[in-house]
Coordinates of C-alpha atoms and ligand atoms in Angstrom, one line a residue:
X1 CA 49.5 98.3 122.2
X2 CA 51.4 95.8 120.3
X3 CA 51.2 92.1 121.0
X4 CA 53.9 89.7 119.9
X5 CA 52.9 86.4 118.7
X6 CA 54.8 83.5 116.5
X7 CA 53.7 82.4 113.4
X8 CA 55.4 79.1 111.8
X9 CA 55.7 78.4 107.8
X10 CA 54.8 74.7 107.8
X11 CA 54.9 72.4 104.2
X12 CA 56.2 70.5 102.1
X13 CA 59.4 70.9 100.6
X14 CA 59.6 73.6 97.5
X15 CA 55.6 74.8 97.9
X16 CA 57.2 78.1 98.5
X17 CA 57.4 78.6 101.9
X18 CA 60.8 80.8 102.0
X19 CA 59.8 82.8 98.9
X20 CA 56.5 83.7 101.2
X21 CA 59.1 84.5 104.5
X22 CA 60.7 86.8 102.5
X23 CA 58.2 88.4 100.8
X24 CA 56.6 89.3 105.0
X25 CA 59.7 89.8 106.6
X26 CA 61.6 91.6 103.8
X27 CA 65.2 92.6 105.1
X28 CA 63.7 92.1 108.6
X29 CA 65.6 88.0 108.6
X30 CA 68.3 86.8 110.5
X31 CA 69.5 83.2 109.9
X32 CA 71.2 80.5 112.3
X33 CA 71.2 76.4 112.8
X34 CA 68.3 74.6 114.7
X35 CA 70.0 73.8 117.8
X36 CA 72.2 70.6 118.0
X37 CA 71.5 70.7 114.5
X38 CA 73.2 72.2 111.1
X39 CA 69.7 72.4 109.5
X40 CA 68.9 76.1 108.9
X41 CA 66.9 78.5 110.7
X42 CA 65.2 81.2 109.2
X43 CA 63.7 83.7 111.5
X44 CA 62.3 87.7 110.8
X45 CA 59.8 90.1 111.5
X46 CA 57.0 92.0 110.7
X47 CA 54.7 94.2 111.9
X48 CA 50.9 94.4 111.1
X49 CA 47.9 96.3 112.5
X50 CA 48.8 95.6 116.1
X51 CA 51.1 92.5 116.3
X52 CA 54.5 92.1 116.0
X53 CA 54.9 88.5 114.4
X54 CA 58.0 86.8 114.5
X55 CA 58.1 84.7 111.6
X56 CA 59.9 81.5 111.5
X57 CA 60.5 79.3 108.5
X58 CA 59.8 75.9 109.1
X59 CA 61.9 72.8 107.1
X60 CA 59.8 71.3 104.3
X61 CA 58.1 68.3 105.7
X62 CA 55.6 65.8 104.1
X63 CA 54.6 64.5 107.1
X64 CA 54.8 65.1 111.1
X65 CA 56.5 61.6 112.3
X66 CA 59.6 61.1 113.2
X67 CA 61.2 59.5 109.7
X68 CA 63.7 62.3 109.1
X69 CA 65.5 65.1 110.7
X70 CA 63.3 67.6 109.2
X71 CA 60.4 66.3 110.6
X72 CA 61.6 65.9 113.9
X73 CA 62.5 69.6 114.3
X74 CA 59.3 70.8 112.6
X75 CA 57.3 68.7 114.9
X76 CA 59.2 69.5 118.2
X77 CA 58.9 73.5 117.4
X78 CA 55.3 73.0 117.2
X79 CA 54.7 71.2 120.2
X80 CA 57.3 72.7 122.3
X81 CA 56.8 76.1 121.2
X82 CA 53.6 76.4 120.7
X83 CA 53.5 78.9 117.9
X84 CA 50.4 81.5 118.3
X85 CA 49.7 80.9 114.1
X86 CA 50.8 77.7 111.8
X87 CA 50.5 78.6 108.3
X88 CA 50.7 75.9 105.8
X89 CA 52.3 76.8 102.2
X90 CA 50.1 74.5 100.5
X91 CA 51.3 73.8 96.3
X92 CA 48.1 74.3 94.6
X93 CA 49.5 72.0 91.8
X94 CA 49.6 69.4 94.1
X95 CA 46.9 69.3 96.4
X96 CA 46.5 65.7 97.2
X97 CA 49.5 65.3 98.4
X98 CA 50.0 68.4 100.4
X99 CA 46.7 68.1 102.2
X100 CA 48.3 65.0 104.1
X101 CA 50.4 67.3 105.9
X102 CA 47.2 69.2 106.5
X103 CA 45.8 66.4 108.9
X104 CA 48.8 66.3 110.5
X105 CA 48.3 69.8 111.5
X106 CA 44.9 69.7 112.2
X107 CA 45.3 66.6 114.8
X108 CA 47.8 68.3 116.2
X109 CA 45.2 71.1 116.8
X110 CA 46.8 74.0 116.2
X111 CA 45.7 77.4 115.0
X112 CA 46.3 76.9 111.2
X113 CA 45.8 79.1 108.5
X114 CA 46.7 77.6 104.9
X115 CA 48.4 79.7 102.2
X116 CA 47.3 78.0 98.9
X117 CA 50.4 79.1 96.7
X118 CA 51.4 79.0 93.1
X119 CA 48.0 79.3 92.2
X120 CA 48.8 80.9 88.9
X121 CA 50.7 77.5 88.2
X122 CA 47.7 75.5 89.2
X123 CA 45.3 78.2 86.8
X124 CA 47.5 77.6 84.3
X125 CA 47.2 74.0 84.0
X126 CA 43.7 74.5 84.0
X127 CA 42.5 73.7 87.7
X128 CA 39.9 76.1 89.3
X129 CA 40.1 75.2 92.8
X130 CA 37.4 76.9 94.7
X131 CA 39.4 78.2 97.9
X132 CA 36.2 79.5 99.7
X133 CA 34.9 75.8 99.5
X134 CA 37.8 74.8 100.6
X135 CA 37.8 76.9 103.9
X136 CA 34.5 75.8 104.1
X137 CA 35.3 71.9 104.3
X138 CA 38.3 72.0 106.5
X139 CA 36.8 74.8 108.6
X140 CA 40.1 76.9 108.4
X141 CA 41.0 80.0 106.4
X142 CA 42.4 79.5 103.1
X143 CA 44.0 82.6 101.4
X144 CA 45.3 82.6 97.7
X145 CA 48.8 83.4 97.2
X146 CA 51.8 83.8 94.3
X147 CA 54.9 83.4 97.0
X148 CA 57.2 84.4 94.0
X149 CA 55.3 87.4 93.2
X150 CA 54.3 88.9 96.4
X151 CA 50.9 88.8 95.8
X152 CA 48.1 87.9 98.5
X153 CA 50.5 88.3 101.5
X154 CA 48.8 91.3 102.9
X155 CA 45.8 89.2 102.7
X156 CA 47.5 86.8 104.5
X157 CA 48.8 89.1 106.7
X158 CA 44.8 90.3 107.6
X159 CA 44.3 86.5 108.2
X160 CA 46.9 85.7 110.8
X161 CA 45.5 89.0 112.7
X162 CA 42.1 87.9 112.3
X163 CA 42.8 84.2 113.4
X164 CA 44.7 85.5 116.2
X165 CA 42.1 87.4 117.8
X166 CA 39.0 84.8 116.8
X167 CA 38.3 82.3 119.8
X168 CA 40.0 78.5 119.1
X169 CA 38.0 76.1 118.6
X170 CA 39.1 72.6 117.7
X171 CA 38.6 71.6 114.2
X172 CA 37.8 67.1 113.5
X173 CA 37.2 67.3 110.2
X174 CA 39.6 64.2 109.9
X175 CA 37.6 61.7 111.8
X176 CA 38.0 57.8 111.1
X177 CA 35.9 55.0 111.3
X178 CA 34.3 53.8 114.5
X179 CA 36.6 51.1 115.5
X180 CA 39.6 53.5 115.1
X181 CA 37.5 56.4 116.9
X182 CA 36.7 54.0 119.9
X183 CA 40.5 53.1 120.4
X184 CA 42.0 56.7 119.8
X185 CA 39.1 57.3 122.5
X186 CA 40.4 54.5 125.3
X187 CA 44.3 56.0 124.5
X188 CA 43.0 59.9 124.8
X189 CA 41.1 58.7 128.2
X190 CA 44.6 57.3 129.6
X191 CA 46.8 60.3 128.1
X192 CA 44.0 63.2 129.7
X193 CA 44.6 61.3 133.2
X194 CA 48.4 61.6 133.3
X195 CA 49.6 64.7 134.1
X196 CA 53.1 63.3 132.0
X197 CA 51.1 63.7 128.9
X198 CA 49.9 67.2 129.5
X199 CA 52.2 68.7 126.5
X200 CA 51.0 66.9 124.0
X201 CA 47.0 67.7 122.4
X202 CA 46.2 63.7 123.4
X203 CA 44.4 63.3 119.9
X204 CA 47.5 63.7 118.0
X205 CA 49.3 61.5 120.2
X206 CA 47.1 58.6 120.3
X207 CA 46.6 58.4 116.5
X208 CA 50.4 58.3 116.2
X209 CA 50.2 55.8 118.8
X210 CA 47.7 53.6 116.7
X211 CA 50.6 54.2 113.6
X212 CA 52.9 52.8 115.1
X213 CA 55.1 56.1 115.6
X214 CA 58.7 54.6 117.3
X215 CA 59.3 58.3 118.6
X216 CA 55.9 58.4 120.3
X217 CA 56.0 54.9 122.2
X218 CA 59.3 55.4 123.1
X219 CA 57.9 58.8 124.6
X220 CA 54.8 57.1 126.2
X221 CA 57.0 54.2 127.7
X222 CA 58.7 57.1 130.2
X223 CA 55.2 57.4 131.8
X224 CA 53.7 55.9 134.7
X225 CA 50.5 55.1 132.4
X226 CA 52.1 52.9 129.7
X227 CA 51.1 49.9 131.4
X228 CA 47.6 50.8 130.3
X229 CA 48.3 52.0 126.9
X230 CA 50.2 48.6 125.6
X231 CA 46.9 47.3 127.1
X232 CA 44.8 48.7 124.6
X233 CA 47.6 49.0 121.7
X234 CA 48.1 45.1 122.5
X235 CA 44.5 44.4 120.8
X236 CA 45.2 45.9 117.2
X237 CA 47.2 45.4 114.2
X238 CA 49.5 48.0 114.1
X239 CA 50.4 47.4 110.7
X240 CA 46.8 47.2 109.7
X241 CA 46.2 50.3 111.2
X242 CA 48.4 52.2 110.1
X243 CA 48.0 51.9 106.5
X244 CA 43.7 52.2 107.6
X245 CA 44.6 55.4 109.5
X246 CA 46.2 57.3 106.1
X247 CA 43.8 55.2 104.0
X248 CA 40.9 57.6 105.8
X249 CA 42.9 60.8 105.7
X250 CA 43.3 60.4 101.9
X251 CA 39.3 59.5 101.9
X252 CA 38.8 62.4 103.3
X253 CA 40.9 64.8 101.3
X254 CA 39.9 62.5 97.9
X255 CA 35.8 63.9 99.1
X256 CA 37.0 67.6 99.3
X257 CA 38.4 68.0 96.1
X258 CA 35.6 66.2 94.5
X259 CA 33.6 69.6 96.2
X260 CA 36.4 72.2 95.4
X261 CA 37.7 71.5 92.5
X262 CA 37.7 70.1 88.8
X263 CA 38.8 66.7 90.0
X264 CA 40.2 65.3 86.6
X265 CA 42.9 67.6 87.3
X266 CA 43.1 68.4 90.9
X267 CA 43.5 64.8 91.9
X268 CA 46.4 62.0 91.9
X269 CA 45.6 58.6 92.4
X270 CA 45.0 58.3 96.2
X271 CA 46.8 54.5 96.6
X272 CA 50.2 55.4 95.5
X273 CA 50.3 57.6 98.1
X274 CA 49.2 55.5 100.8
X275 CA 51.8 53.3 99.9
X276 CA 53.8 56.1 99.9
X277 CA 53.6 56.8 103.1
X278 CA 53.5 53.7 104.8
X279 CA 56.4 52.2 103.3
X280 CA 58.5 55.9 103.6
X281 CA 60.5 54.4 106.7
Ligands
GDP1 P1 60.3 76.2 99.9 O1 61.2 75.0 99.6 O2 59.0 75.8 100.3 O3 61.0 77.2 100.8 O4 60.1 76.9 98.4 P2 60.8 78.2 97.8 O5 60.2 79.4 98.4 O6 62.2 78.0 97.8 O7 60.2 78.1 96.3 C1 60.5 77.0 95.4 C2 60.5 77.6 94.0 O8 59.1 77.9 93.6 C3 61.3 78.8 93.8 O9 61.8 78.7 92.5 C4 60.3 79.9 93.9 O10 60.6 81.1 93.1 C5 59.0 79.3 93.2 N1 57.7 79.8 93.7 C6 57.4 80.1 95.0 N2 56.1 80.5 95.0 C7 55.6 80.5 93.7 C8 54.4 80.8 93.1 O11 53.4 81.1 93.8 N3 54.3 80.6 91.8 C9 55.3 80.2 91.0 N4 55.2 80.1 89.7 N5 56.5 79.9 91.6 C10 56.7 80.0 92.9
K2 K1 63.8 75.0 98.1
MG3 MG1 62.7 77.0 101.9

């Protein structure tokens, strides 16, 4: 029996996410608009071992908060649609950077798979990234690809069956220090007794909570409960916490590549990109 499940392309822009939706769905692709939108929508299929997959080709995204269109719409299908699979096209070239999205993902616990592309870019320049380590650390599967080339996508392919069938289990390898932990705990409490909150996976919603996210309060001021979360968001710095809360996520990706890779190459220099980040409004 066949099962049909969706699997998402999520990551930054030009990692190489289309070249892999074309090299799984082949002539199998129909494209369209995101609704209400004119940003494009790449859709196809493909068939392996027993699932049908319906691919879908995300918009390149450094980040999950609501800053940009892309964003939004790459955000919303996750949440809203739930995709069985995420894969993340992850530029091997450029790993610092395109691990942030990575947390993202992860916090908003979804089933992700992570597709490290142009990998014979990244051998080139002389990185050896050690993808098993990797997998290791972040507790999700990481399969080599060449997006241009064709190459690993059956691979990948075996990996998105394999991930669909293994039970879920909720990966925190991003996990902050214990006065943000204690907070995002008090927020998660309120969010898992409201019944308004029930689509959204509470962690991800608090920790955008703590940074501030303008989408996500105006979201949490609908409910019945807000009352209770500008209680406890009343107490901190937003500001502060913000740049703390991607402070820690780069941490955390700066102490994996020490582990899976040369680091003189692998790594950028972590501040620029906090600033990055926080001041990309
Ligand atoms: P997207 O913006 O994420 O959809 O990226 P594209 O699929 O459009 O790819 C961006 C560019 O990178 C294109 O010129 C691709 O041919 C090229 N590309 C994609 N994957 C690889 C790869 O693994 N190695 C190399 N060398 N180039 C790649
Ligand atoms: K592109
Ligand atoms: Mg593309």
């Amino acid at each position: 029996m066949t099962e049909k499940i969706t699997v998402a392309l999520a990551g930054n822009p030009n990692v190489g996410k289309t070249s892999i939706f074309n090299a799984i769905t082949g002539s199998k692709q129909h494209v369209g608009n995101w609704p209400g939108v004119t940003v494009e929508r790449k859709m196809g299929k493909r068939v392996h071992n027993d699932l049908e997959m319906e691919i879908v080709d995300l918009p390149g995204t450094y980040s999950l908060t609501a800053y940009s269109l892309d964003e939004i719409i790459a955000r919303d299908f996750i949440i809203e649609e739930k995709p069985d699979i995420v894969v993340q096209v992850v530029d091997a070239t450029n790993l610092e950077r395109n691990l942030y999205l990575t947390t993202q993902l992860m916090e908003l616990g979804v089933n992700l798979i992570i597709a490290l592309n142009m990998t014979d870019l990244s051998l080139a320049k002389g990185d050896r990234i050690d993808a098993d380590k990797m997998q290791e650390f972040l507790e999700v599967p990481v399969v080599s690809t060449i997006g241009s080339k064709g190459n690993g996508i059956e691979g990948l392919l075996d990996e998105i069956t394999k991930e669909f069938h293994r039970p879920q289990e909720t990966d925190n390898v991003f996990t902050y220090d214990d006065a943000i932990e204690k907070i995002s705990q008090d927020l998660e409490s309120v969010l898992e007794s409201d019944p308004f909150f029930i689509h959204y996976p509470s962690r991800w919603f608090s920790l955008k909570l703590l940074e501030g996210d303008e989408n996500i309060i105006r979201k949490a001021k609908e409910s019945d409960s807000y009352h209770g979360i500008e209680k406890i968001l009343n107490k901190v710095d937003a500001e502060l916490l913000e740049a703390k809360i991607a402070d820690q996520r780069y941490k955390t990706i700066q102490t994996m590549l020490r582990q899976v890779c040369n680091i003189n190459t692998c790594s950028l220099s972590g501040s620029d990109m906090v600033d990055r980040v926080v001041t990309n409004k």
